[in-house]
XYZ file of C-alpha atoms in Angstrom:
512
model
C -65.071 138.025 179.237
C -64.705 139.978 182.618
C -61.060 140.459 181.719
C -61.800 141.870 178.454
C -64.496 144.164 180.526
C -61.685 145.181 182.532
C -59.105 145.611 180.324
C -61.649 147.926 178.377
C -62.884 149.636 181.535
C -59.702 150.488 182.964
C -56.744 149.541 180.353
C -53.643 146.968 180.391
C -51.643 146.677 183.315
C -49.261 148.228 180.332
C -51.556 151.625 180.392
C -52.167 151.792 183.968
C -48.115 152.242 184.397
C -48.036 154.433 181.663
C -51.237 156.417 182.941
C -49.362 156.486 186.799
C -45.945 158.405 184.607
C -48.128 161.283 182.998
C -48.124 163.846 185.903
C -44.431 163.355 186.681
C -44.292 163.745 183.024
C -46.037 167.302 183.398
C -43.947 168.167 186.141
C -41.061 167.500 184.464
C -42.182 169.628 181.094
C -43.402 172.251 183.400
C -39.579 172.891 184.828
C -38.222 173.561 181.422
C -38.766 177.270 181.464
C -36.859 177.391 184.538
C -34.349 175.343 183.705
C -33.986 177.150 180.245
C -32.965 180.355 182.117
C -29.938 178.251 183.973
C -26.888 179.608 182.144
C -24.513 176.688 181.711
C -22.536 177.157 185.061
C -25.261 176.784 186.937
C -26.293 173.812 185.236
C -23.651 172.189 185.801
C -23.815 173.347 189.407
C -27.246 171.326 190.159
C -25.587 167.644 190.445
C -23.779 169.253 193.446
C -27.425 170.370 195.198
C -28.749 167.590 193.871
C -26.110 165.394 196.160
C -26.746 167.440 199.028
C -30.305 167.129 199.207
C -30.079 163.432 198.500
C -26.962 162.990 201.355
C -30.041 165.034 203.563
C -32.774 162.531 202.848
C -34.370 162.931 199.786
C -35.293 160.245 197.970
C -34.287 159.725 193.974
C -37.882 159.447 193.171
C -38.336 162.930 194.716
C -35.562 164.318 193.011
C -36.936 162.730 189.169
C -38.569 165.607 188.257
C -36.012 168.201 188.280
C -33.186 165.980 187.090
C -34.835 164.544 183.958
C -35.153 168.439 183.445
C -31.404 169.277 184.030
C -30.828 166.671 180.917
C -33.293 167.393 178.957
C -31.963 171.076 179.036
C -27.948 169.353 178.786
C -29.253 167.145 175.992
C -30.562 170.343 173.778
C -27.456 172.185 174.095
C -24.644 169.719 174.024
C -26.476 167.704 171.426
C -29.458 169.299 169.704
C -31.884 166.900 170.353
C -35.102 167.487 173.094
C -36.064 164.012 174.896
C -40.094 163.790 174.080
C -42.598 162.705 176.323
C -42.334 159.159 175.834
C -38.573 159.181 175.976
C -39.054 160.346 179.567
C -41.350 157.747 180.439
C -38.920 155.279 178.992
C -36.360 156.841 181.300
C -38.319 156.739 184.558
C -39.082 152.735 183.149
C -35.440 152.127 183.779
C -35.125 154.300 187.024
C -37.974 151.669 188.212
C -35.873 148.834 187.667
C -37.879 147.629 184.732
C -37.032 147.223 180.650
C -38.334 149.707 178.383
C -39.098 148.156 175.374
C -39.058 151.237 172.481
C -39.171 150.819 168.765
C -35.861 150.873 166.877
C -35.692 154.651 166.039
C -37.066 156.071 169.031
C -33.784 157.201 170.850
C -32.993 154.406 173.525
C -29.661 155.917 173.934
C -30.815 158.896 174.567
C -33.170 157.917 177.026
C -30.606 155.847 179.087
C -29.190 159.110 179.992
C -32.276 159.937 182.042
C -31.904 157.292 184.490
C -27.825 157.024 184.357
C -27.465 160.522 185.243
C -30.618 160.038 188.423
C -29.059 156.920 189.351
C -25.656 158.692 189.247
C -26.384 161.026 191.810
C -25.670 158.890 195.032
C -22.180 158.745 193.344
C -22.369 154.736 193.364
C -21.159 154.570 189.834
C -23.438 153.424 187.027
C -22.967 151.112 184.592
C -24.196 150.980 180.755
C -24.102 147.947 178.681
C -24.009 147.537 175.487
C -23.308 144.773 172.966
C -20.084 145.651 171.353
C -17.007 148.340 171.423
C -18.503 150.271 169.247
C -21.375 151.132 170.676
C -19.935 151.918 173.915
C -17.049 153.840 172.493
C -19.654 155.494 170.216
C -22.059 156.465 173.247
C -19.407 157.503 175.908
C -17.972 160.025 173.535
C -22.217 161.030 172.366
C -24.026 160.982 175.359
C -21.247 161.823 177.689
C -21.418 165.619 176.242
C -24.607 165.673 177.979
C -22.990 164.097 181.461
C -20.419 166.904 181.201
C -22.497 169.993 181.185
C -23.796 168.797 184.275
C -20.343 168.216 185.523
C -20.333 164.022 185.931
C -17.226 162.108 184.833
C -17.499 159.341 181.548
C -15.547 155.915 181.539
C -15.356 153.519 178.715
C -14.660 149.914 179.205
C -13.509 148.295 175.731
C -11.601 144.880 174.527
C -8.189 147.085 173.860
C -5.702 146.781 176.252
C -5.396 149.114 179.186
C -3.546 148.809 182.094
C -5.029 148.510 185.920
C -4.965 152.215 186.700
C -6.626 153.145 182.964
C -9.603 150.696 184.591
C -9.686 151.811 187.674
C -10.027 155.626 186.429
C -12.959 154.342 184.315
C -15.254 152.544 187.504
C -14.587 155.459 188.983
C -16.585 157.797 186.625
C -19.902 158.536 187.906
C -20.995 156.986 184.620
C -19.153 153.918 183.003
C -19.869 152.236 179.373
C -19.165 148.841 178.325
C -19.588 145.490 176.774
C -20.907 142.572 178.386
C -18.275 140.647 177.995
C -15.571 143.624 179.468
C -17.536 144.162 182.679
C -17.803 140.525 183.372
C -14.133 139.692 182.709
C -13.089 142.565 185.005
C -15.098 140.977 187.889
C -13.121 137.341 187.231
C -10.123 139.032 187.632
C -10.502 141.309 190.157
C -11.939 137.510 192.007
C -8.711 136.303 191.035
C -6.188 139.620 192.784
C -4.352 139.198 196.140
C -5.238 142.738 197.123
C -8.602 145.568 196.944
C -5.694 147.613 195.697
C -5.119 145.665 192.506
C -8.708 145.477 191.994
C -10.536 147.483 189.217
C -14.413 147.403 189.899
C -15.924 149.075 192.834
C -19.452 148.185 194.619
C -22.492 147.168 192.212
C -25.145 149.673 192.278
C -26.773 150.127 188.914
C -26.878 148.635 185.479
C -28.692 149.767 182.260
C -28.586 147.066 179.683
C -28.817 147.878 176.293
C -30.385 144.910 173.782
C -31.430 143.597 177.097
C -33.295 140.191 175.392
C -29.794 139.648 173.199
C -27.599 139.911 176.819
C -29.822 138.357 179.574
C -31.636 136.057 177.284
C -30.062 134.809 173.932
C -26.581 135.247 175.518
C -27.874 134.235 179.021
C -25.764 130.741 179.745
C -22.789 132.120 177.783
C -19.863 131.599 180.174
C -17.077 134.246 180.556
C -13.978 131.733 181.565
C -10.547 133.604 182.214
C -7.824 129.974 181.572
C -4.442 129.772 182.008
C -2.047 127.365 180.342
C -1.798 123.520 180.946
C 0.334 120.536 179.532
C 1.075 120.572 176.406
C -0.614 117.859 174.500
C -0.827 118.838 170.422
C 0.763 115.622 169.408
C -2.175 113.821 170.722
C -4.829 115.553 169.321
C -3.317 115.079 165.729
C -3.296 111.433 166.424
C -6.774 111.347 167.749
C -8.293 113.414 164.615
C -6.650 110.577 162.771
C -7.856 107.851 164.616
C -11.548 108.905 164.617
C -11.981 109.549 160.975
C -11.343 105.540 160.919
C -14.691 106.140 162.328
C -18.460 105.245 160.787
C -21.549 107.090 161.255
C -22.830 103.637 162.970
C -19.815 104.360 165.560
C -21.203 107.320 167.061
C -24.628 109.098 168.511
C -24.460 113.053 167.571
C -26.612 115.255 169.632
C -25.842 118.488 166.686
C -27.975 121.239 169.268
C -25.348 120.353 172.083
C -22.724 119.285 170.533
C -22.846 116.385 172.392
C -21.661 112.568 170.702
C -21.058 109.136 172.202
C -19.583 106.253 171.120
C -22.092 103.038 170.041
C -20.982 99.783 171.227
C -19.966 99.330 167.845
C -17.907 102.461 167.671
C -16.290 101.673 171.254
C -14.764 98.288 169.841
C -13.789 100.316 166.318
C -11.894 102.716 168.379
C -10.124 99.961 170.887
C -8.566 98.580 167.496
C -7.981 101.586 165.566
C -5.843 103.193 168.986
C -4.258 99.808 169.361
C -3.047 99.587 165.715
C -1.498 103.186 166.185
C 0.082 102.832 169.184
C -2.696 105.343 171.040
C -3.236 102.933 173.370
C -0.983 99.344 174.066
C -3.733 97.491 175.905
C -7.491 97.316 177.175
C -10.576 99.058 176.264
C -10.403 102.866 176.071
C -13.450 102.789 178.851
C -10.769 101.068 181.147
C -10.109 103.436 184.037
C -6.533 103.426 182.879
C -7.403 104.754 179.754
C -10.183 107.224 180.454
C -7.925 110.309 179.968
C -8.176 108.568 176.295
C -11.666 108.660 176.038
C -11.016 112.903 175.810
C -9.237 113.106 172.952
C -11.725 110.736 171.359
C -15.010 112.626 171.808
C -13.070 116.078 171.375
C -11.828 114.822 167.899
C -15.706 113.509 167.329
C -16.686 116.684 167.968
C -14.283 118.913 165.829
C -15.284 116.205 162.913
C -18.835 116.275 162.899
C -20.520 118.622 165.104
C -18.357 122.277 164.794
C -18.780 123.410 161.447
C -16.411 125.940 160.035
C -18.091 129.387 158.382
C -20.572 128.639 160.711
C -19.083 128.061 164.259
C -15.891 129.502 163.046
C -13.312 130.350 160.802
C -9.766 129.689 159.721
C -7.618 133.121 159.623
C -3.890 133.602 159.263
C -3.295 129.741 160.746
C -5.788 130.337 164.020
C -9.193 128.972 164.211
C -11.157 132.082 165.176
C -14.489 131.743 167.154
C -17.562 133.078 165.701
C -20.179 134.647 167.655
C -23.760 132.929 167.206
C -25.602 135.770 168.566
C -24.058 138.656 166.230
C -22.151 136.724 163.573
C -19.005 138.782 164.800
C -14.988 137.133 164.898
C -14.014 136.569 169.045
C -10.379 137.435 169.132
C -8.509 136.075 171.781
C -11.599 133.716 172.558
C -10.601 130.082 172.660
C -13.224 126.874 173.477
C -12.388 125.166 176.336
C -11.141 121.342 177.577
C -9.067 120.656 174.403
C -11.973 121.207 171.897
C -10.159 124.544 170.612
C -7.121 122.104 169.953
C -9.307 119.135 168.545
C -10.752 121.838 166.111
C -6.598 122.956 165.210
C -5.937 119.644 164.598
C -9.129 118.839 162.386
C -8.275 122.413 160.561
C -4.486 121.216 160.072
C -3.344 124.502 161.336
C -0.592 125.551 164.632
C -1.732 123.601 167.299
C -1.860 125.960 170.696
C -1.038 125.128 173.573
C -3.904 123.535 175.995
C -5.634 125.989 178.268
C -7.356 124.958 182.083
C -10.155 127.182 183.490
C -9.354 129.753 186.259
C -12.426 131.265 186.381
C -15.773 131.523 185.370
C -18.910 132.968 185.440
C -22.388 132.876 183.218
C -24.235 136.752 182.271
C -27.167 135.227 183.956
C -25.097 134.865 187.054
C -22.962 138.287 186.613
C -26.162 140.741 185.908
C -27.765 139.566 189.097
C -24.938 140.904 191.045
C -26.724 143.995 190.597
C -28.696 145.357 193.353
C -30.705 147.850 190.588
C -31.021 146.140 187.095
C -32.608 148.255 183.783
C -32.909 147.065 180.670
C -34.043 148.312 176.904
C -34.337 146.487 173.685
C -36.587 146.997 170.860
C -37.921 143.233 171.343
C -38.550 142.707 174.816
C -42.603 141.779 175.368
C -41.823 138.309 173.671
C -39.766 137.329 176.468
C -41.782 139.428 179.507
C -42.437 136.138 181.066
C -38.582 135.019 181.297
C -37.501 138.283 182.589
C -40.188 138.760 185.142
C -39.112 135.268 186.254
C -35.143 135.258 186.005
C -34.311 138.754 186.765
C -37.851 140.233 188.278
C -37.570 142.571 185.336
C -41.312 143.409 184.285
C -41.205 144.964 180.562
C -43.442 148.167 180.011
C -44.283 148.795 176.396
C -43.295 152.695 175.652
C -45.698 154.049 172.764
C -44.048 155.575 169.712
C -43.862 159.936 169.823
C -45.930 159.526 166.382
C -48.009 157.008 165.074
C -45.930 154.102 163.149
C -46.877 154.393 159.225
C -45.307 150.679 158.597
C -47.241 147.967 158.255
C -45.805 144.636 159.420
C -46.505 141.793 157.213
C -46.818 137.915 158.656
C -43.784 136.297 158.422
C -43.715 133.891 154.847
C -43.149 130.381 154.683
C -41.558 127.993 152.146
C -41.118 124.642 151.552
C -37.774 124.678 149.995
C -34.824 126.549 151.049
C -34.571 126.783 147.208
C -37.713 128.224 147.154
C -36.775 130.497 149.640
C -34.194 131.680 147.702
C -35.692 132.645 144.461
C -38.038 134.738 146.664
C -34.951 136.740 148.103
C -33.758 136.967 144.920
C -37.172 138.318 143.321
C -37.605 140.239 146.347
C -34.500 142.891 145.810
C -34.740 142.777 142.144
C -37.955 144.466 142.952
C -36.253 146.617 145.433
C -33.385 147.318 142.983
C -36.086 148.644 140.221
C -37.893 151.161 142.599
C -33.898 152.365 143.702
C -34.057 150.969 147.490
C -31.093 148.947 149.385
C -31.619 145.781 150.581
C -30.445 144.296 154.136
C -30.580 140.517 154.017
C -29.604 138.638 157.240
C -28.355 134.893 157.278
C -28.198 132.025 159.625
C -24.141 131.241 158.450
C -21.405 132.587 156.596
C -22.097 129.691 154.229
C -25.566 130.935 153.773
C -24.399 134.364 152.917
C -21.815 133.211 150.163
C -24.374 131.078 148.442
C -26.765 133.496 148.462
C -23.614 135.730 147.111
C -23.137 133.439 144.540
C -27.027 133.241 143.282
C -26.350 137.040 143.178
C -23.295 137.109 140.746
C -25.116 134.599 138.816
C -27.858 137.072 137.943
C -25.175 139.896 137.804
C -26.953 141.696 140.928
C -23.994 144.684 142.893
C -23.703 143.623 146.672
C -21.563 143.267 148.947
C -21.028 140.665 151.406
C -20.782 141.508 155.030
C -19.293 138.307 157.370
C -16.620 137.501 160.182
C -14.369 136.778 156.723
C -14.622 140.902 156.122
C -14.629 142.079 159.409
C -12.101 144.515 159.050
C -14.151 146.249 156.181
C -17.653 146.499 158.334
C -16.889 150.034 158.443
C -16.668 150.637 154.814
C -19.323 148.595 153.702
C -21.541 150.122 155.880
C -20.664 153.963 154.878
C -21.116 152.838 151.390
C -24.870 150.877 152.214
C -27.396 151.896 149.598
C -24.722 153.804 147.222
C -24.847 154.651 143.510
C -25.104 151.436 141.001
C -22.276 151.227 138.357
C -22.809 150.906 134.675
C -26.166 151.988 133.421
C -28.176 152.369 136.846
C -25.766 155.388 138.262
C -29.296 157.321 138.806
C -30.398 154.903 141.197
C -29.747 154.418 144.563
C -30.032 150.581 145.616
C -27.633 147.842 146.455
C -27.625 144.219 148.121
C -25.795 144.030 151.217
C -26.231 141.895 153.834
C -24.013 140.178 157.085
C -24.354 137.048 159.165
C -25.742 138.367 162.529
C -28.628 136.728 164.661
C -29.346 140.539 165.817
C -28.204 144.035 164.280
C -25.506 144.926 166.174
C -25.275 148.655 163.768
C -28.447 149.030 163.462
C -28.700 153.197 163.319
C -25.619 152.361 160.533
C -27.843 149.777 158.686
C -30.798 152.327 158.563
């Protein structure tokens, strides 16, 4: 009860930080007349005093003011587009140190210029993450108009190949985008050079995370492992995926959420005869120390058999076994699991064996973002996991308001007690849509559940199109052609089914 007094008396800890922003936030708006006189040269010209006064002693808190200003004013004539009031208070969120969590819609990449081009000042280098090429490609070449009238350099860090001094010119933009994945690899392999000059990355200093909960939380545990090439060892795992499918269901324990199995006593004297009668193994038990280097190709065959699952943990492509992303439903080129299980999957898929890989080095998101001396984050869906970041990362998440009042109304989530059931109300649920003219977005768990959801579709003759790692290369088209024109007798109308396997909306301006 005294909370609630409390809380009503003198607001949420959420209010009280938003409250302590508003007079920067006047002081900021109360610049722009100033700043609108600037003609571009001298726009540009302000990072330079702004480095000077900094190298002199000022602090970056006492410079905020006027350099939210300076973008703001870059932002409206490179791009158009004004950065409200609560896009500034988003910005000085991330200058904190803290996660902005904004609504999907409400400009998060804009706002990460705020604090990127603050933070950039010092001439550290900053870092901006986001959760796929695209996006990074897509901002550098956006946002970094606004970085360029006010005279800072743009990298971009993306999966194509580039060679060491293409890399090296990149950290050394005042402002650097990237994936994840690219900025994490580039530190195991600058861990793994003979010399600074070979190495790519500079110092840490400051990192804005895009989809912040998706990286540091869903993603958290993911390992980055650079491996290098061992013995090769593809006759074995052939044998092996034939020995074990001699195997029962009472020969084996199957953990299926870690992938983990174990033979049952049962299934350890099943497997002594079965490698016996094949020659795997000429004498003893295959728990004999003698034999333990066995005992791998056992539970990695095991595994491929019956806890990967292909359309779901991945696919088969042009002979390869291709890795599918759980977190955004995306193909991993070049991404291979590790200790022989890649191979025990080959061999289970009857396709080109490769050749055994061991780990060099490694290194979990979790581990790499805390490298960081200054960590930011933003997400759309961040106040679910406050207490984890606050913990983790000592990231506390302050809830930005909309700039105007949100007209949607969310619904409770529905429940069924069939997937069947499920199902028909999908079905019912866009052949409503399709009547009133709207597209439909439906997300699935697999790329099996999107293909029989697909096929319920054709069934009732229902356009669509089906977006999964097995289209990747047409993302791009499907997307531009989202909520298009029906054939036949509904050209008028404008709705569609179209849907792709992702855990989180990696497109999501696109989708819109």
């Amino acid at each position: 009860m005294l909370g609630a007094l409390a809380r009503k008396m003198f607001g949420t800890p959420n209010d009280r930080q938003l409250n302590s922003m508003a007079s920067t936030v006047e002081a900021i708006n109360a610049l722009e007349p100033e700043f609108e006189a600037l003609d571009d040269n001298e726009l540009r010209g302000l990072t330079g005093k702004f480095r000077k006064r900094h190298e002199a002693g000022e602090t970056l808190d006492q410079l905020l003011p006027e350099a939210f200003a300076a973008v703001r004013e870059a932002a409206k004539r490179s791009l158009g587009q004004r950065h409200f009031d609560v896009q500034l208070m988003g910005g000085m969120v991330l200058h904190r140190g803290q996660i902005a969590e904004m609504r999907t819609g409400e400009g998060k990449t804009l706002v990460a210029t705020l604090a990127a081009y603050l933070n950039a000042i010092p001439a550290k280098g900053v870092h901006v993450v986001t959760v796929n090429d695209y996006l990074a490609t897509r901002d550098a070449e956006w946002m970094g108009q606004v970085y360029k009238a006010l005279g800072l350099t743009v990298g971009c860090i993306t999966e194509q190949e580039h060679g060491k001094e293409q890399r090296q010119a990149a950290y050394k933009a005042d402002i650097t985008y990237g994936t994840n994945a690219q900025f994490g690899f580039d530190y195991l392999r600058d861990n793994m050079q003979f010399t600074l000059a070979d190495m790519v990355q500079r110092d840490f200093a400051y990192a804005i995370v895009d989809e912040v909960d998706s990286i540091l939380i869903d993603e958290a545990r993911t390992p980055l492992i650079i491996s290098g090439p061992s013995v090769d060892s593809a006759d074995l795992y052939v044998k092996f995926n034939d020995a074990v499918k001699e195997l029962t269901e009472a020969d084996y324990e199957l953990e299926a959420k870690t992938k983990s199995v174990s033979l049952t006593d049962q299934g350890a004297e099943r497997i002594d005869e079965v490698c016996r009668d094949k020659g795997l193994m000429p004498f003893g038990s295959i728990y004999d120390i003698e034999n333990l280097n066995l005992l791998h190709y056992v539970t990695r065959a095991l595994r491929a058999q019956h806890a990967y699952r292909r359309d779901v943990d991945y696919i088969v492509k042009s002979d390869r076994v291709i890795i599918i992303d759980e977190h955004t439903g995306r193909m991993m080129e070049g991404r291979r699991y590790g200790e022989g299980q890649h191979q025990a999957i080959e061999a289970k898929e009857g396709v080109t064996i490769q050749r055994e890989n061991q780990t060099l080095a490694s290194i979990t998101l979790q581990n790499y973002f805390r490298l960081y001396p200054k960590l930011s984050g933003m997400t759309g869906t961040a106040m679910t996991e406050a207490a984890e970041f606050e913990e983790i990362y000592n990231l506390p998440v302050v809830d930005i308001p909309t700039n105007k009042p949100v007209a949607r109304l969310d619904e409770h989530d529905i429940i069924y007690r069939t997937e069947n059931e499920k199902l028909e109300s999908v079905i019912e649920t866009i052949l409503e849509a399709r009547e009133k003219g709207q597209p439909v977005l439906v997300g699935t768990i697999s790329i099996e559940k999107s293909e029989m959801l697909s096929d319920e579709l054709n069934k009732r003759k229902i356009e669509h199109n089906v977006l999964n790692a097995r289209y990747h290369e047409q993302e791009a088209q499907i997307i531009a052609q989202a909520g298009s024109a029906w054939c036949g007798d509904h050209r008028h109308q404008h709705g569609g089914a179209w849907y792709r396997y992702s855990a989180r909306w990696q497109h999501r301006d696109a989708a819109i």
